[in-house]
Every structure is written in C-alpha cells, then in structure tokens.
Coordinates of C-alpha atoms in Angstrom, one line a residue:
M1 CA 103.4 111.4 92.5
D2 CA 103.2 108.4 90.4
L3 CA 105.4 105.4 90.3
M4 CA 106.0 103.9 87.3
I5 CA 107.0 100.2 88.7
P6 CA 107.8 97.5 85.8
L7 CA 105.5 94.6 86.3
K8 CA 106.3 90.8 85.0
Q9 CA 103.2 89.1 84.8
G10 CA 103.6 85.1 85.1
A11 CA 107.1 85.6 86.0
G12 CA 106.7 83.4 89.3
T13 CA 106.8 86.1 91.4
P14 CA 103.6 87.3 93.1
L15 CA 102.9 91.0 91.8
Y16 CA 102.5 92.5 95.1
E17 CA 106.3 91.2 96.1
Q18 CA 107.5 92.9 92.5
I19 CA 106.0 96.3 93.9
Y20 CA 107.2 95.8 97.2
E21 CA 110.6 95.0 96.3
Y22 CA 110.5 97.9 93.6
I23 CA 109.5 100.4 96.2
K24 CA 112.0 99.0 99.0
Q25 CA 115.1 99.4 96.8
E26 CA 114.1 102.8 95.8
I27 CA 114.2 103.6 99.3
R28 CA 117.6 102.0 100.3
T29 CA 118.8 103.4 97.3
G30 CA 117.7 106.9 97.9
G31 CA 115.5 106.9 94.6
L32 CA 112.5 107.9 97.1
R33 CA 113.9 110.3 100.0
A34 CA 112.3 110.1 103.8
A35 CA 109.0 112.5 104.1
V36 CA 107.8 111.8 100.3
R37 CA 104.1 110.9 99.8
L38 CA 103.3 107.7 98.1
P39 CA 100.2 107.3 96.0
S40 CA 97.2 105.8 97.6
T41 CA 96.7 101.9 97.4
R42 CA 93.8 102.8 95.1
Q43 CA 95.7 105.3 92.9
L44 CA 98.7 102.8 92.5
A45 CA 96.3 100.2 91.9
E46 CA 94.8 101.9 88.7
N47 CA 97.9 103.1 87.5
L48 CA 99.6 99.7 87.4
K49 CA 96.0 97.8 86.3
V50 CA 96.3 95.5 89.1
S51 CA 93.7 94.8 91.9
R52 CA 94.0 97.0 94.9
S53 CA 94.8 94.1 97.3
T54 CA 97.6 93.7 95.5
T55 CA 98.7 97.4 96.0
Q56 CA 97.6 97.1 99.4
L57 CA 99.8 93.7 100.5
A58 CA 102.9 95.8 99.3
Y59 CA 102.3 98.6 101.7
D60 CA 101.3 96.0 104.4
Q61 CA 104.9 94.6 104.1
L62 CA 106.7 97.7 103.8
L63 CA 104.8 99.2 107.1
A64 CA 105.6 95.8 108.6
E65 CA 109.3 96.6 107.8
G66 CA 109.3 100.4 108.8
Y67 CA 110.3 101.4 105.0
I68 CA 107.0 103.4 105.4
E69 CA 104.9 105.1 107.8
S70 CA 100.5 105.4 107.6
R71 CA 99.9 109.1 108.8
P72 CA 95.9 109.2 109.9
C73 CA 94.0 111.1 107.1
R74 CA 97.0 111.9 105.2
G75 CA 98.3 108.7 103.5
Y76 CA 101.5 106.7 103.4
F77 CA 105.0 108.5 103.7
V78 CA 108.4 107.4 103.6
C79 CA 110.0 106.8 106.5
E80 CA 113.6 108.3 107.7
A81 CA 115.7 105.5 106.5
E82 CA 119.1 107.0 106.5
N83 CA 120.5 103.6 107.8
L84 CA 119.1 101.8 105.1
L85 CA 120.9 103.4 102.5
E86 CA 123.0 101.7 100.0
I87 CA 126.2 103.8 99.8
S88 CA 128.0 102.8 96.4
P89 CA 131.6 102.6 96.5
A90 CA 132.4 106.2 94.9
Q91 CA 130.3 107.5 97.9
G92 CA 132.1 105.4 100.5
E93 CA 135.4 106.8 99.2
K94 CA 133.8 110.6 99.6
R95 CA 132.7 109.8 103.0
E96 CA 135.9 108.5 104.4
E97 CA 137.8 111.6 102.8
E98 CA 135.1 113.7 104.3
G99 CA 136.3 112.3 107.8
E100 CA 132.8 110.5 107.9
A101 CA 132.6 106.7 108.2
A102 CA 130.6 105.0 105.9
S103 CA 127.9 102.8 107.0
P104 CA 128.9 98.9 107.2
K105 CA 127.4 97.1 103.9
P106 CA 125.7 93.9 104.4
G107 CA 128.3 91.1 104.1
G108 CA 130.7 93.4 102.2
E109 CA 128.3 94.0 99.4
N110 CA 125.9 96.3 98.1
G111 CA 122.9 94.2 98.0
P112 CA 120.2 93.7 100.4
W113 CA 120.4 92.5 103.9
A114 CA 120.6 88.8 103.4
V115 CA 118.5 88.3 107.0
D116 CA 116.5 91.1 108.7
F117 CA 115.4 90.3 112.2
L118 CA 112.9 93.1 112.3
P119 CA 111.4 93.4 115.7
R120 CA 107.9 94.5 114.6
G121 CA 107.4 92.2 111.5
I122 CA 104.6 89.9 110.9
D123 CA 103.9 86.5 109.0
L124 CA 101.7 87.9 106.0
G125 CA 102.1 84.2 104.1
S126 CA 100.0 83.0 106.4
F127 CA 96.8 85.5 106.4
P128 CA 93.5 83.8 105.2
Y129 CA 93.3 85.6 101.9
G130 CA 90.4 83.8 100.8
V131 CA 88.3 84.4 103.9
W132 CA 88.7 87.9 103.9
R133 CA 87.8 88.1 100.1
K134 CA 84.8 86.0 100.9
I135 CA 83.6 88.5 103.4
S136 CA 84.5 91.3 101.6
R137 CA 82.1 90.4 98.8
N138 CA 79.0 89.7 101.5
V139 CA 79.8 93.1 102.8
M140 CA 79.6 94.4 99.3
V141 CA 76.5 92.9 98.1
D142 CA 74.2 95.0 96.2
G143 CA 72.1 97.3 97.7
N144 CA 74.3 97.8 100.7
R145 CA 74.6 101.5 99.8
E146 CA 74.9 102.5 103.5
M147 CA 78.5 101.3 103.7
F148 CA 79.2 104.6 101.6
L149 CA 77.7 107.2 103.9
S150 CA 79.6 108.5 107.3
G151 CA 79.3 106.3 110.1
D152 CA 79.3 106.4 113.6
S153 CA 82.6 108.5 115.0
Q154 CA 83.3 106.4 117.5
G155 CA 83.2 103.3 115.3
E156 CA 80.4 101.3 114.0
R157 CA 78.4 99.8 116.9
S158 CA 78.2 96.4 115.8
L159 CA 82.3 96.1 115.5
R160 CA 82.6 97.6 119.1
E161 CA 80.5 95.3 120.8
A162 CA 82.6 92.2 119.0
I163 CA 85.5 93.6 120.3
R164 CA 84.0 94.0 123.7
D165 CA 82.9 90.4 123.7
Y166 CA 86.3 89.3 122.2
L167 CA 88.0 91.5 124.9
H168 CA 85.8 89.7 127.9
A169 CA 86.6 86.2 126.8
A170 CA 90.3 86.7 126.1
R171 CA 91.4 89.5 128.0
G172 CA 89.0 89.5 130.8
V173 CA 88.3 93.1 130.1
S174 CA 85.4 94.7 131.6
C175 CA 83.3 97.3 129.6
Q176 CA 80.4 97.9 127.3
A177 CA 80.6 98.8 123.7
D178 CA 79.8 102.6 124.7
Q179 CA 83.3 103.1 126.3
V180 CA 85.2 101.3 123.0
V181 CA 86.9 103.6 120.5
V182 CA 87.8 102.4 117.2
G183 CA 90.5 104.4 115.3
A184 CA 92.9 103.7 112.6
G185 CA 96.1 103.0 114.4
S186 CA 97.2 103.1 117.9
E187 CA 98.6 106.7 117.4
Y188 CA 95.7 108.5 116.3
L189 CA 93.8 106.9 119.0
L190 CA 96.8 108.4 121.6
M191 CA 96.3 111.7 119.7
L192 CA 92.6 111.8 120.5
L193 CA 93.3 110.6 124.3
A194 CA 96.0 113.7 124.4
N195 CA 92.9 116.0 123.7
V196 CA 90.5 114.1 126.1
L197 CA 92.8 114.3 129.1
G198 CA 94.6 117.8 128.3
R199 CA 98.0 118.5 127.4
D200 CA 98.8 119.8 130.5
R201 CA 99.3 116.1 131.9
T202 CA 102.7 114.6 132.8
V203 CA 102.9 111.0 131.2
A204 CA 105.7 108.7 132.5
M205 CA 106.9 105.9 130.3
E206 CA 109.1 102.9 131.0
S207 CA 112.5 103.6 129.5
P208 CA 113.4 101.6 127.0
T209 CA 109.9 101.5 125.3
Y210 CA 107.8 102.0 122.4
K211 CA 109.0 105.0 120.6
Q212 CA 106.3 105.6 118.4
A213 CA 104.0 106.5 121.6
Y214 CA 106.4 108.5 123.1
R215 CA 106.7 110.4 119.6
V216 CA 103.1 110.7 119.7
F217 CA 102.9 112.2 123.3
D218 CA 105.9 114.4 122.8
G219 CA 104.5 115.8 119.3
Q220 CA 101.2 116.4 121.1
G221 CA 102.8 119.0 123.6
V222 CA 102.3 116.5 126.5
R223 CA 105.2 116.2 129.0
V224 CA 106.4 113.0 129.0
L225 CA 109.2 111.6 131.8
P226 CA 111.4 108.3 131.8
V227 CA 110.8 106.2 134.6
E228 CA 113.3 103.2 135.8
M229 CA 112.8 99.9 135.0
D230 CA 113.7 96.8 136.9
G231 CA 113.1 93.0 135.8
R232 CA 109.2 93.5 136.9
G233 CA 108.6 96.6 135.0
M234 CA 108.3 99.9 135.8
R235 CA 108.9 101.0 139.1
P236 CA 106.3 102.2 141.4
D237 CA 108.5 104.2 144.1
R238 CA 110.1 105.8 141.3
L239 CA 106.9 106.5 139.2
E240 CA 105.7 108.3 142.7
E241 CA 109.1 110.4 142.5
S242 CA 108.3 111.4 139.0
G243 CA 105.4 113.4 140.0
A244 CA 103.5 112.0 136.8
D245 CA 99.5 111.5 136.9
I246 CA 99.6 109.0 133.9
A247 CA 101.8 106.0 133.2
Y248 CA 102.1 104.3 129.9
V249 CA 103.0 100.5 130.6
M250 CA 102.8 97.6 128.4
P251 CA 102.2 94.7 131.3
S252 CA 101.6 91.6 129.1
H253 CA 104.7 92.0 127.0
Q254 CA 107.0 95.0 127.3
F255 CA 108.7 96.3 124.2
P256 CA 111.5 95.7 123.6
T257 CA 112.7 94.3 127.0
G258 CA 110.0 91.3 126.6
I259 CA 109.4 91.9 130.4
V260 CA 106.1 90.5 131.5
M261 CA 104.8 92.2 134.6
P262 CA 103.9 90.0 137.6
V263 CA 100.3 90.4 139.2
G264 CA 102.2 91.6 142.4
R265 CA 103.7 94.6 140.5
R266 CA 100.3 95.2 138.5
Q267 CA 98.8 95.8 142.3
E268 CA 101.2 98.2 143.2
L269 CA 100.8 100.4 140.0
L270 CA 97.0 100.2 140.2
Q271 CA 97.3 101.1 144.0
W272 CA 99.3 104.2 142.8
A273 CA 96.7 105.4 140.4
G274 CA 94.0 105.2 143.7
R275 CA 95.9 107.1 145.7
K276 CA 95.2 110.5 143.9
K277 CA 92.5 112.0 141.9
G278 CA 93.1 112.2 138.1
R279 CA 95.9 109.7 137.5
F280 CA 95.3 107.0 135.1
L281 CA 97.1 103.9 133.9
I282 CA 97.4 103.5 130.0
E283 CA 97.8 99.4 129.0
D284 CA 99.1 98.8 125.7
D285 CA 98.1 95.4 125.4
Y286 CA 99.5 95.1 121.8
D287 CA 100.9 91.6 121.6
S288 CA 99.0 89.6 124.3
E289 CA 97.7 87.2 121.7
F290 CA 101.0 85.2 121.4
R291 CA 102.0 83.5 124.6
Y292 CA 104.0 80.4 123.9
R293 CA 104.0 78.9 127.9
G294 CA 101.8 78.8 130.4
K295 CA 98.3 80.7 130.3
P296 CA 97.8 84.1 129.2
V297 CA 98.4 87.0 132.0
P298 CA 95.3 88.9 132.8
S299 CA 94.9 92.1 131.7
L300 CA 95.4 95.1 134.0
Q301 CA 91.9 96.3 133.5
S302 CA 90.5 93.4 134.5
M303 CA 92.3 92.9 138.1
G304 CA 89.9 96.0 139.5
M305 CA 89.9 99.8 139.4
A306 CA 88.9 99.5 135.8
D307 CA 87.8 103.1 136.4
R308 CA 91.5 104.0 136.4
V309 CA 92.8 102.1 133.3
I310 CA 92.4 103.2 130.0
Y311 CA 93.1 99.9 127.7
L312 CA 94.6 100.0 124.1
G313 CA 94.7 97.2 121.7
T314 CA 95.2 96.7 118.0
F315 CA 94.7 94.4 114.8
S316 CA 97.8 95.1 113.5
Q317 CA 100.0 92.5 115.2
S318 CA 97.4 89.7 115.1
V319 CA 96.0 90.2 111.4
A320 CA 97.9 92.3 109.4
P321 CA 98.9 96.0 109.7
A322 CA 97.3 97.8 106.7
I323 CA 93.9 96.5 108.5
R324 CA 94.8 99.8 110.5
I325 CA 92.0 99.3 113.0
S326 CA 92.9 99.8 117.3
Y327 CA 90.7 100.4 119.9
M328 CA 90.5 102.2 123.1
V329 CA 88.6 101.2 126.1
L330 CA 88.0 104.1 128.0
P331 CA 86.9 104.3 131.7
R332 CA 83.2 105.0 132.1
K333 CA 84.2 108.4 133.9
L334 CA 86.1 109.5 130.4
V335 CA 83.3 108.6 128.0
A336 CA 81.5 111.9 128.4
L337 CA 84.7 113.8 128.2
Y338 CA 85.6 111.9 125.1
R339 CA 82.2 113.0 123.4
R340 CA 82.8 116.4 124.6
R341 CA 86.4 117.1 123.4
A342 CA 86.9 114.6 120.6
G343 CA 83.5 113.0 119.8
F344 CA 83.7 115.7 116.7
Y345 CA 86.3 113.8 115.0
A346 CA 85.0 111.5 112.1
S347 CA 85.9 108.0 112.2
T348 CA 89.6 107.3 110.4
V349 CA 88.3 103.6 109.5
S350 CA 86.1 103.2 106.9
R351 CA 82.6 101.2 107.5
I352 CA 83.5 98.6 105.0
D353 CA 86.7 97.7 106.8
Q354 CA 85.2 97.8 110.5
A355 CA 82.3 95.6 108.6
I356 CA 84.6 92.9 107.5
L357 CA 86.5 92.8 110.6
C358 CA 83.3 92.3 112.7
E359 CA 82.2 89.6 110.3
F360 CA 85.9 88.0 110.9
L361 CA 85.5 88.4 114.6
T362 CA 82.0 87.4 115.1
E363 CA 82.2 84.1 112.7
G364 CA 85.1 82.8 114.6
H365 CA 87.7 83.3 111.8
F366 CA 89.5 85.6 114.1
E367 CA 89.7 82.8 116.9
R368 CA 90.7 80.3 114.4
H369 CA 93.4 82.7 112.8
L370 CA 95.0 83.2 116.2
N371 CA 95.3 79.6 116.9
R372 CA 96.9 79.0 113.6
M373 CA 99.2 82.1 114.0
R374 CA 100.0 81.0 117.4
A375 CA 101.3 77.7 116.1
V376 CA 103.2 79.2 113.4
Y377 CA 105.1 81.7 115.6
R378 CA 105.6 79.2 118.3
A379 CA 107.4 77.0 115.5
K380 CA 109.3 80.2 114.5
H381 CA 110.6 81.0 118.0
D382 CA 111.6 77.5 118.8
L383 CA 113.7 77.0 116.0
L384 CA 115.3 80.5 116.7
L385 CA 116.1 79.8 120.0
A386 CA 117.4 76.1 119.0
S387 CA 119.4 77.6 116.0
L388 CA 121.2 79.9 118.5
K389 CA 122.1 77.4 120.8
A390 CA 126.0 77.3 120.4
L391 CA 125.9 81.4 121.8
D392 CA 124.7 80.0 125.2
G393 CA 128.0 80.4 126.7
D394 CA 128.6 84.2 125.7
F395 CA 125.1 85.2 125.7
Q396 CA 122.0 85.9 127.8
M397 CA 118.9 85.5 126.5
S398 CA 115.8 87.2 127.3
G399 CA 112.2 87.9 126.4
E400 CA 111.3 84.6 125.3
N401 CA 108.2 82.8 125.4
A402 CA 106.3 85.3 124.5
G403 CA 105.5 88.2 121.8
L404 CA 107.6 88.3 118.4
H405 CA 110.9 89.0 119.5
I406 CA 113.8 87.8 121.7
L407 CA 116.7 89.6 123.1
L408 CA 120.3 88.8 123.2
T409 CA 123.0 90.4 125.8
H410 CA 126.4 89.7 125.3
R411 CA 128.5 89.4 128.6
S412 CA 131.4 92.0 127.2
L413 CA 130.7 93.1 123.8
G414 CA 128.7 96.4 123.0
E415 CA 125.6 96.3 121.2
R416 CA 127.3 98.5 118.3
R417 CA 129.9 95.9 117.7
L418 CA 127.7 93.3 117.5
S419 CA 125.6 95.1 115.1
E420 CA 128.7 95.8 113.1
L421 CA 130.0 92.3 113.1
A422 CA 126.2 91.1 112.3
A423 CA 126.1 93.7 109.3
A424 CA 129.5 92.2 108.0
A425 CA 127.7 88.9 108.0
G426 CA 124.8 90.2 105.9
V427 CA 122.4 90.3 109.1
K428 CA 120.4 93.2 110.5
V429 CA 119.9 93.4 114.1
Y430 CA 118.6 96.0 116.2
G431 CA 120.3 97.9 119.1
L432 CA 118.4 98.1 122.6
S433 CA 119.7 101.5 123.3
S434 CA 117.7 103.2 120.2
Y435 CA 114.4 102.4 122.3
F436 CA 115.8 104.6 125.3
I437 CA 113.6 108.1 125.8
G438 CA 114.5 111.2 127.7
E439 CA 118.0 110.0 128.6
P440 CA 119.5 108.0 125.7
E441 CA 122.9 107.9 127.3
K442 CA 121.6 105.3 129.4
G443 CA 121.4 102.9 126.7
E444 CA 124.8 103.8 125.6
G445 CA 126.3 101.2 127.3
S446 CA 124.1 98.8 126.1
R447 CA 125.2 94.9 125.2
T448 CA 121.6 93.8 124.0
V449 CA 120.6 93.2 120.3
I450 CA 117.1 92.3 119.2
L451 CA 116.1 89.5 116.8
G452 CA 112.3 89.6 115.5
Y453 CA 111.3 86.5 113.9
A454 CA 107.8 86.7 112.8
S455 CA 108.4 88.0 109.3
L456 CA 111.0 85.6 108.5
T457 CA 110.9 81.9 106.9
E458 CA 112.1 79.3 108.8
E459 CA 115.0 78.9 106.3
E460 CA 115.7 82.4 106.9
I461 CA 115.9 82.0 110.4
R462 CA 118.5 79.1 110.2
E463 CA 120.5 81.1 107.8
G464 CA 120.4 84.0 110.2
A465 CA 121.4 82.4 113.5
E466 CA 124.1 80.3 111.3
R467 CA 125.7 83.7 110.0
L468 CA 125.0 85.5 113.6
T469 CA 127.0 82.4 115.1
R470 CA 130.1 82.6 113.0
A471 CA 130.0 86.1 113.1
W472 CA 129.8 86.7 117.0
T473 CA 131.7 83.6 117.9
A474 CA 134.5 84.5 116.0
V475 CA 135.9 87.4 118.3
S476 CA 133.9 86.4 121.6
V477 CA 136.1 87.1 124.4

C-alpha cells in the first residue's frame, strides 16, 4: 500500500518525526487497521522523496513503541492496538448505549497521551547517527560488490567473531564463532530453535514473562507451561514438577518483574539441566548492558555447563530496534543439528547491515555508545525515582537499578484502577497482569503497574511523575 504523508520541509520538526506522528495517529484513529502491511522503508522513502534513513528512523520509533511489528521476510505490519484507538464522542455514546464501557480518554480529552511510560522503548535521540553514516559509506565503497551477493546463512563470519569477542569480554560467554547464529530479531531465532530442538519438546516459562517469546513457541506448536516464580526467579522445584525439558529464563533482568537471579538459583537451574539428557536452558540476556548499581551479574552460560545453555542476545535495546540483528549461541552439541535442520534457511539480515554492525563493534564505537547510554539511562532512572518519591508511603518500588523500566505496587488499589486514574491524568501505564501466560487469572489481582522511561525526555519524566502523583495520592486509601 502507498501512504500519502504531507511533509513540511523546514517546519522545524524533523521529517522522520512527521512521518512517525502521521502513521501513529492513523493507527490510533483507526485509519490504519491492525494487520495492515505497511510499505517498506525503501518504498516509502521513494514515494516521499526522502532518504531511506529518514523512513527507517520513523519505523524504528513506531517499532519501539509497539504500534507496528516487523515480521521476518514479510515486512512491517500494524499491531493489534484496540486499546490505543481514539473514540469520538459519538462513538463513545453509541458504545455506552450498547452496554459497552468506553475506553478512558487521556486526561478526559481525545488527544494522544501526554506521557506514555512504554516499558520497551529506547532513546533514539542519543543514537550516533554520524558514526553510523560514516561506517555505511565505508562499507559501500566502489567495487564492494560482494555486499550484494548472498552470504553465510549463519551470519557473516567477521560479525560472528566480533560478537564472540564482545560476549567473552562483557558477559564471560565461552564460545567459538561457529556456535553463533545471527538473525533478524529474537523471534526469528526462536523459530529456528523450535526447528532445531523439535516441536515435541515442552518449554517452561516464568509467568509473568516476555509474551512475544511465548507467542513464538506457541505459534510453532511447542507446548509451553507456566512455572511459578519467587523473589529469586523461576522455582527449580516447580520446574522439576512441570515435566518440561527446556526452561526459558531471563536471569540478568527478568522481564517484566525486574528480578536479578542470584548465583545460588542459577546453579540450581544448571543442576536441573544436567540431571537428564536432552534438557536445556534458554538464557535470554536481552538488556544485561544496563545495570546502574554494582558490577554486571555474570551470564548463566559463563557459570559452567555451557553445553546445556542456549544463549540469546540482541542489539535492539542497546543500539536500535530497526537494526534487527540478534544472535544465538548454541551449545557445541547442537551446532551440527542446527546445520542439518535449519542451516538451509537464508540469512534474514543483509550483508550490508552485518558489515556496518561489525565495524561498529570492532572499532570501539559500540563500547563508547554503551557507556554513553548507561549514563543517559541512569540519569533518567534516577530522575524518575526522585520524581516519584512522594508515592513511597502507598507504593512499593521494585525492578530498579537495572534495565529500562520500574514496577510500582500499590498497597491496596488494583492495577486496573491505577491505570484508569493514570489515563484520566493523560498518562499511559502498563499493568503487570497482561504478561501472565497459561493461567492469566493469576494476574487478575495484580496491584502492580510498569513504568518504562527510556524513550522519554527528562521533561516528560517529570511531567508524567507529577501527573501520576496527583492522580494516585488523591484517592490513596
């Protein structure tokens, strides 16, 4: 489909932001419906007569905020977003007449949220665009024609070696380049993994958890069982009772609870994996780079029994969502099985993007970018905590000092009521209950909301915290 987006050159608003705002509003008002396929970034750039990087930046922000999704080998699609649709007064009256409660409008108005505490957003304003452009030009020098040929299905070896070196230095991961598989997003890699391990397996997942991973496994026909958690992460006794032979965990910073799994619990899970043949742990280390107090916790894979740990990582959080480059480190015993069952799939990441990221890693730009982003996110993290100080008496805070979101649990009010009060104040917060799987009723009594801060400016954080404080303290019990 074509999108006719009215752009205003020299209006003071960047072109990518105009594109982003237009598509976002079309989605929110129902002009673009769920599951509609959007034009590619290249096609949209040609239609609008702008650079592809401009359209890519717009899609990056829409991806980060959950308005659209990228499906491997298919393109960009509008997400299911009924809760984001804006309801006109006439529509609201009609719903009420039919007995259906109208969705709360931000601040009582029809406009967009004043502040959206999106849990999985990132700060695109701090992206090193100049460095990325320079590397892109270097990669696309005259005569570099091999970049347009099909490459290694497992990912370019130079990039896999750079990832191996980074993981060994930063996370203690022990592996060789031939154990690394590069793909366009963690979802794609989990689909490959389902092919490698077989769909007759049973995967245990923490609940609440990262729902996208659950959807991938479930969509591939793999049986998924929720396993109870405590304050240290997945309970090994419940895992044993489940009968699962694979456990999917996020030990460095569990999403969404923010739990950092202590070493003792990690060892218990490794012991579980070693007790029976064919058991594996999938370690999703999605945002281990962002820790604001103490030293980074070692990866599970680095603690021994690496032959039982499948390690997943991504550059979506640390660089940008549109980079769409994730990686998987397979135990050596699974490498041959991968090549036999999934090695025939062509790489889903272009050689050009792989070459750019490889130079970004090997020339030290990634390390400098991470150091800068840690400082940026820590400042936002500290500002949010300070701005919410007035809520200490009524709320318990958790998940702080790592990652890009925090959790607030009220002593008596449920998350639905908290969300309604926030919406009336023009603020979007996210309930913990939506991340439960298998037995979603366990989340029905949740009194916890999630606040992400990465994509917000400091001014927006202050404003959002002030609005929440006024809304929630006015009805505190």
